[in-house]
C-alpha cells in the first residue's frame, strides 16, 4: 500500500474535468456529500472526473469497478507488461496498473475475470486498499476487509456475498472518497512502520470538495 500512497501523492495538479451542466469548475465544489441519491452521486463523481455513469440497477463487473477505483485515486493507467492473460485494451491498462500497485489481485491461473460481476466483498477489499488499510488488515480476506468496510460505513446497507449494482458501486466509491484514509508513519526509536488515520480525504485533498 505504500506504493499506492506514493502514487496518490504524486497526482497533485491533475486537471479536473467539466462540471455538471458545463458550468466552470471553481477552486472548491461547495456541495454536501452525505446522504445523496445515486443520480446526485454520479453527477458529482462525473464532475470531478470519475466516469460513474453505469445503469443504477444493472450489475457492475470487476473490470469496470477497478477502472472506477483507479480514476477515483487519480492514478493514470500505464503501458507495461501484462499482469493478467485475459485483459486487453484501455480497460486492461487500468487493471494491470491496479495490480502493479496491489489494488487488485487475480486467480492462481493468471486471470482477472474482468467481465465477471463483482461481489460486495471484492469491492470492499479494493476500497479498503484505496484507503491504505491493506497492511493493517494483513491479507485477511474477506473477513477483515468486510469488518473494516462496515465500520467505516462503506458497505452500509450492502450485504456480503451479493452482486454489486451500479448504484451500490457509486455509493461505495463515493463513500471511500469521503472517508479519512490511513497514512503510514515511521518511528525512529522503534524502527517500525505505524499507521494513523489522516485528517484528509480524497474529496477534500485531491478534489477540494467541501462538506
Tab-separated table of C-alpha atoms in Angstrom:
chain	number	residue	atom	x	y	z
A	1	UNK	CA	0.000	0.000	0.000
A	2	UNK	CA	2.990	2.293	0.475
A	3	UNK	CA	3.466	2.322	-3.265
A	4	UNK	CA	-0.212	3.158	-3.751
A	5	UNK	CA	0.101	6.103	-1.392
A	6	UNK	CA	3.173	7.397	-3.222
A	7	UNK	CA	1.229	7.373	-6.473
A	8	UNK	CA	-1.669	9.145	-4.760
A	9	UNK	CA	0.504	11.988	-3.522
A	10	UNK	CA	2.018	12.426	-6.987
A	11	UNK	CA	-1.313	13.218	-8.575
A	12	UNK	CA	-1.479	16.847	-7.487
A	13	UNK	CA	-2.115	19.011	-10.466
A	14	UNK	CA	-4.428	16.530	-12.226
A	15	UNK	CA	-6.891	18.548	-14.308
A	16	UNK	CA	-10.470	18.332	-13.066
A	17	UNK	CA	-12.973	17.591	-15.814
A	18	UNK	CA	-16.036	19.620	-16.867
A	19	UNK	CA	-18.615	20.370	-14.215
A	20	UNK	CA	-22.266	19.474	-14.221
A	21	UNK	CA	-24.274	21.391	-16.819
A	22	UNK	CA	-20.967	22.577	-18.360
A	23	UNK	CA	-20.551	25.327	-15.759
A	24	UNK	CA	-16.928	26.302	-14.935
A	25	UNK	CA	-15.469	24.413	-12.002
A	26	UNK	CA	-14.341	26.698	-9.200
A	27	UNK	CA	-11.493	26.012	-6.757
A	28	UNK	CA	-13.831	24.175	-4.420
A	29	UNK	CA	-17.072	22.319	-5.010
A	30	UNK	CA	-19.308	23.582	-2.236
A	31	UNK	CA	-21.659	20.606	-2.205
A	32	UNK	CA	-22.805	18.449	0.717
A	33	UNK	CA	-21.545	14.908	0.157
A	34	UNK	CA	-23.567	12.865	2.620
A	35	UNK	CA	-26.993	11.315	2.097
A	36	UNK	CA	-27.155	11.862	-1.647
A	37	UNK	CA	-29.105	9.867	-4.236
A	38	UNK	CA	-27.498	7.652	-6.885
A	39	UNK	CA	-28.014	10.311	-9.547
A	40	UNK	CA	-26.536	13.040	-7.367
A	41	UNK	CA	-23.527	10.881	-6.507
A	42	UNK	CA	-22.815	10.010	-10.127
A	43	UNK	CA	-23.184	13.631	-11.221
A	44	UNK	CA	-20.691	14.763	-8.606
A	45	UNK	CA	-18.317	11.903	-9.436
A	46	UNK	CA	-18.520	12.840	-13.111
A	47	UNK	CA	-17.994	16.476	-12.202
A	48	UNK	CA	-14.672	15.676	-10.570
A	49	UNK	CA	-13.562	13.481	-13.468
A	50	UNK	CA	-14.690	9.978	-12.487
A	51	UNK	CA	-16.753	8.123	-15.105
A	52	UNK	CA	-19.511	6.670	-12.939
A	53	UNK	CA	-22.406	6.617	-15.403
A	54	UNK	CA	-23.493	2.994	-15.009
A	55	UNK	CA	-27.013	1.640	-15.005
A	56	UNK	CA	-28.335	2.117	-11.489
A	57	UNK	CA	-29.890	-1.358	-11.319
A	58	UNK	CA	-27.548	-3.328	-13.561
A	59	UNK	CA	-24.673	-5.252	-12.017
A	60	UNK	CA	-21.125	-3.947	-12.414
A	61	UNK	CA	-18.137	-6.045	-13.468
A	62	UNK	CA	-14.764	-6.467	-11.797
A	63	UNK	CA	-13.142	-4.635	-14.683
A	64	UNK	CA	-15.442	-1.622	-14.530
A	65	UNK	CA	-15.147	-1.279	-10.748
A	66	UNK	CA	-11.362	-1.405	-10.996
A	67	UNK	CA	-11.409	1.425	-13.546
A	68	UNK	CA	-13.618	3.475	-11.198
A	69	UNK	CA	-11.251	2.885	-8.279
A	70	UNK	CA	-8.160	3.967	-10.208
A	71	UNK	CA	-9.919	7.049	-11.572
A	72	UNK	CA	-11.005	7.928	-8.048
A	73	UNK	CA	-7.399	7.734	-6.848
A	74	UNK	CA	-6.153	9.821	-9.749
A	75	UNK	CA	-3.858	7.064	-10.984
A	76	UNK	CA	-3.306	7.122	-14.731
A	77	UNK	CA	-3.113	3.718	-16.480
A	78	UNK	CA	0.345	2.903	-17.775
A	79	UNK	CA	1.639	0.717	-20.574
A	80	UNK	CA	3.622	-2.153	-19.213
A	81	UNK	CA	3.943	-5.878	-19.013
A	82	UNK	CA	0.579	-7.637	-18.876
A	83	UNK	CA	-0.146	-8.945	-15.407
A	84	UNK	CA	-3.204	-10.959	-16.444
A	85	UNK	CA	-3.765	-13.021	-19.561
A	86	UNK	CA	-7.458	-12.184	-20.007
A	87	UNK	CA	-7.430	-8.362	-20.075
A	88	UNK	CA	-6.829	-6.070	-23.022
A	89	UNK	CA	-7.379	-2.599	-24.412
A	90	UNK	CA	-7.751	0.530	-22.309
A	91	UNK	CA	-9.532	-1.324	-19.523
A	92	UNK	CA	-6.672	-3.826	-19.472
A	93	UNK	CA	-4.207	-0.986	-18.853
A	94	UNK	CA	-6.227	0.111	-15.838
A	95	UNK	CA	-6.444	-3.432	-14.468
A	96	UNK	CA	-2.733	-4.163	-14.947
A	97	UNK	CA	-1.840	-0.844	-13.325
A	98	UNK	CA	-4.146	-1.631	-10.394
A	99	UNK	CA	-2.400	-4.972	-9.964
A	100	UNK	CA	1.026	-3.325	-10.030
A	101	UNK	CA	0.098	-1.095	-7.102
A	102	UNK	CA	-1.549	-4.038	-5.304
A	103	UNK	CA	-5.041	-2.637	-5.522
A	104	UNK	CA	-6.423	-5.831	-7.084
A	105	UNK	CA	-5.388	-9.444	-7.485
A	106	UNK	CA	-6.402	-12.263	-9.784
A	107	UNK	CA	-6.707	-16.004	-9.668
A	108	UNK	CA	-3.915	-18.547	-9.479
A	109	UNK	CA	-4.189	-19.269	-13.212
A	110	UNK	CA	-3.100	-15.723	-14.062
A	111	UNK	CA	-6.542	-14.458	-14.980
A	112	UNK	CA	-8.500	-11.496	-13.632
A	113	UNK	CA	-12.001	-12.289	-14.940
A	114	UNK	CA	-12.797	-8.657	-15.825
A	115	UNK	CA	-16.281	-9.485	-17.152
A	116	UNK	CA	-17.425	-11.330	-14.037
A	117	UNK	CA	-19.880	-9.447	-11.816
A	118	UNK	CA	-18.017	-8.100	-8.803
A	119	UNK	CA	-19.078	-9.255	-5.346
A	120	UNK	CA	-19.504	-6.803	-2.494
A	121	UNK	CA	-16.560	-8.267	-0.574
A	122	UNK	CA	-14.265	-7.872	-3.604
A	123	UNK	CA	-15.304	-4.233	-3.945
A	124	UNK	CA	-14.855	-3.728	-0.190
A	125	UNK	CA	-11.287	-5.049	-0.400
A	126	UNK	CA	-10.471	-2.613	-3.210
A	127	UNK	CA	-11.967	0.298	-1.254
A	128	UNK	CA	-10.007	-0.582	1.886
A	129	UNK	CA	-6.778	-0.775	-0.127
A	130	UNK	CA	-7.574	2.639	-1.596
A	131	UNK	CA	-7.700	3.943	1.972
A	132	UNK	CA	-4.376	2.348	2.961
A	133	UNK	CA	-5.729	-0.408	5.209
A	134	UNK	CA	-4.181	-3.373	3.403
A	135	UNK	CA	-1.100	-3.605	5.630
A	136	UNK	CA	-3.205	-3.291	8.785
A	137	UNK	CA	-5.691	-5.917	7.645
A	138	UNK	CA	-2.745	-8.097	6.594
A	139	UNK	CA	-4.481	-10.037	3.842
A	140	UNK	CA	-7.303	-11.431	5.988
A	141	UNK	CA	-9.772	-11.735	3.115
A	142	UNK	CA	-12.703	-11.336	3.105
A	143	UNK	CA	-13.477	-11.192	6.826
A	144	UNK	CA	-11.372	-8.246	7.992
A	145	UNK	CA	-11.951	-6.244	4.826
A	146	UNK	CA	-15.705	-6.528	5.321
A	147	UNK	CA	-15.352	-5.739	9.019
A	148	UNK	CA	-13.386	-2.540	8.436
A	149	UNK	CA	-15.583	-1.516	5.490
A	150	UNK	CA	-18.661	-1.929	7.672
A	151	UNK	CA	-17.130	0.143	10.489
A	152	UNK	CA	-16.397	2.933	8.033
A	153	UNK	CA	-19.910	2.579	6.542
A	154	UNK	CA	-18.509	1.923	3.071
A	155	UNK	CA	-20.745	-1.142	2.767
A	156	UNK	CA	-23.695	0.401	4.601
A	157	UNK	CA	-26.886	-1.486	3.634
A	158	UNK	CA	-24.905	-3.725	1.262
A	159	UNK	CA	-24.864	-7.415	2.150
A	160	UNK	CA	-21.793	-9.636	1.964
A	161	UNK	CA	-21.722	-12.009	-0.980
A	162	UNK	CA	-24.132	-10.076	-3.167
A	163	UNK	CA	-23.553	-8.940	-6.734
A	164	UNK	CA	-22.854	-5.215	-6.830
A	165	UNK	CA	-25.153	-2.899	-8.777
A	166	UNK	CA	-24.181	0.358	-10.440
A	167	UNK	CA	-25.871	2.313	-7.653
A	168	UNK	CA	-24.019	0.373	-4.960
A	169	UNK	CA	-20.700	0.786	-6.784
A	170	UNK	CA	-21.185	4.570	-6.974
A	171	UNK	CA	-22.142	4.614	-3.301
A	172	UNK	CA	-19.038	2.654	-2.231
A	173	UNK	CA	-16.619	4.693	-4.344
A	174	UNK	CA	-18.229	7.935	-3.173
A	175	UNK	CA	-18.067	6.921	0.493
A	176	UNK	CA	-14.439	5.812	0.092
A	177	UNK	CA	-13.542	9.220	-1.330
A	178	UNK	CA	-15.261	10.843	1.636
A	179	UNK	CA	-13.505	8.692	4.293
A	180	UNK	CA	-10.275	9.646	6.050
A	181	UNK	CA	-7.517	7.483	4.660
A	182	UNK	CA	-4.818	5.735	6.656
A	183	UNK	CA	-1.293	7.105	6.343
A	184	UNK	CA	1.982	5.443	7.169
A	185	UNK	CA	4.295	6.917	9.767
A	186	UNK	CA	7.765	5.824	10.787
A	187	UNK	CA	9.030	5.864	14.338
A	188	UNK	CA	12.793	6.300	14.534
A	189	UNK	CA	13.021	4.816	18.031
A	190	UNK	CA	11.241	1.567	17.269
A	191	UNK	CA	12.141	1.384	13.610
A	192	UNK	CA	8.636	0.105	12.935
A	193	UNK	CA	6.049	1.284	10.499
A	194	UNK	CA	2.974	2.648	12.150
A	195	UNK	CA	-0.285	3.899	10.764
A	196	UNK	CA	-2.659	6.658	11.722
A	197	UNK	CA	-5.939	7.984	10.402
A	198	UNK	CA	-5.292	11.185	8.475
A	199	UNK	CA	-7.275	14.382	8.682
A	200	UNK	CA	-7.862	14.395	4.960
A	201	UNK	CA	-9.947	12.533	2.391
A	202	UNK	CA	-9.626	12.116	-1.352
A	203	UNK	CA	-12.550	14.507	-1.795
A	204	UNK	CA	-11.080	17.246	0.381
A	205	UNK	CA	-7.422	16.947	-0.629
A	206	UNK	CA	-7.469	15.831	-4.231
A	207	UNK	CA	-10.732	17.298	-5.463
A	208	UNK	CA	-11.193	20.107	-2.909
A	209	UNK	CA	-14.827	19.175	-2.363
A	210	UNK	CA	-16.159	20.849	0.752
A	211	UNK	CA	-18.658	19.297	3.138
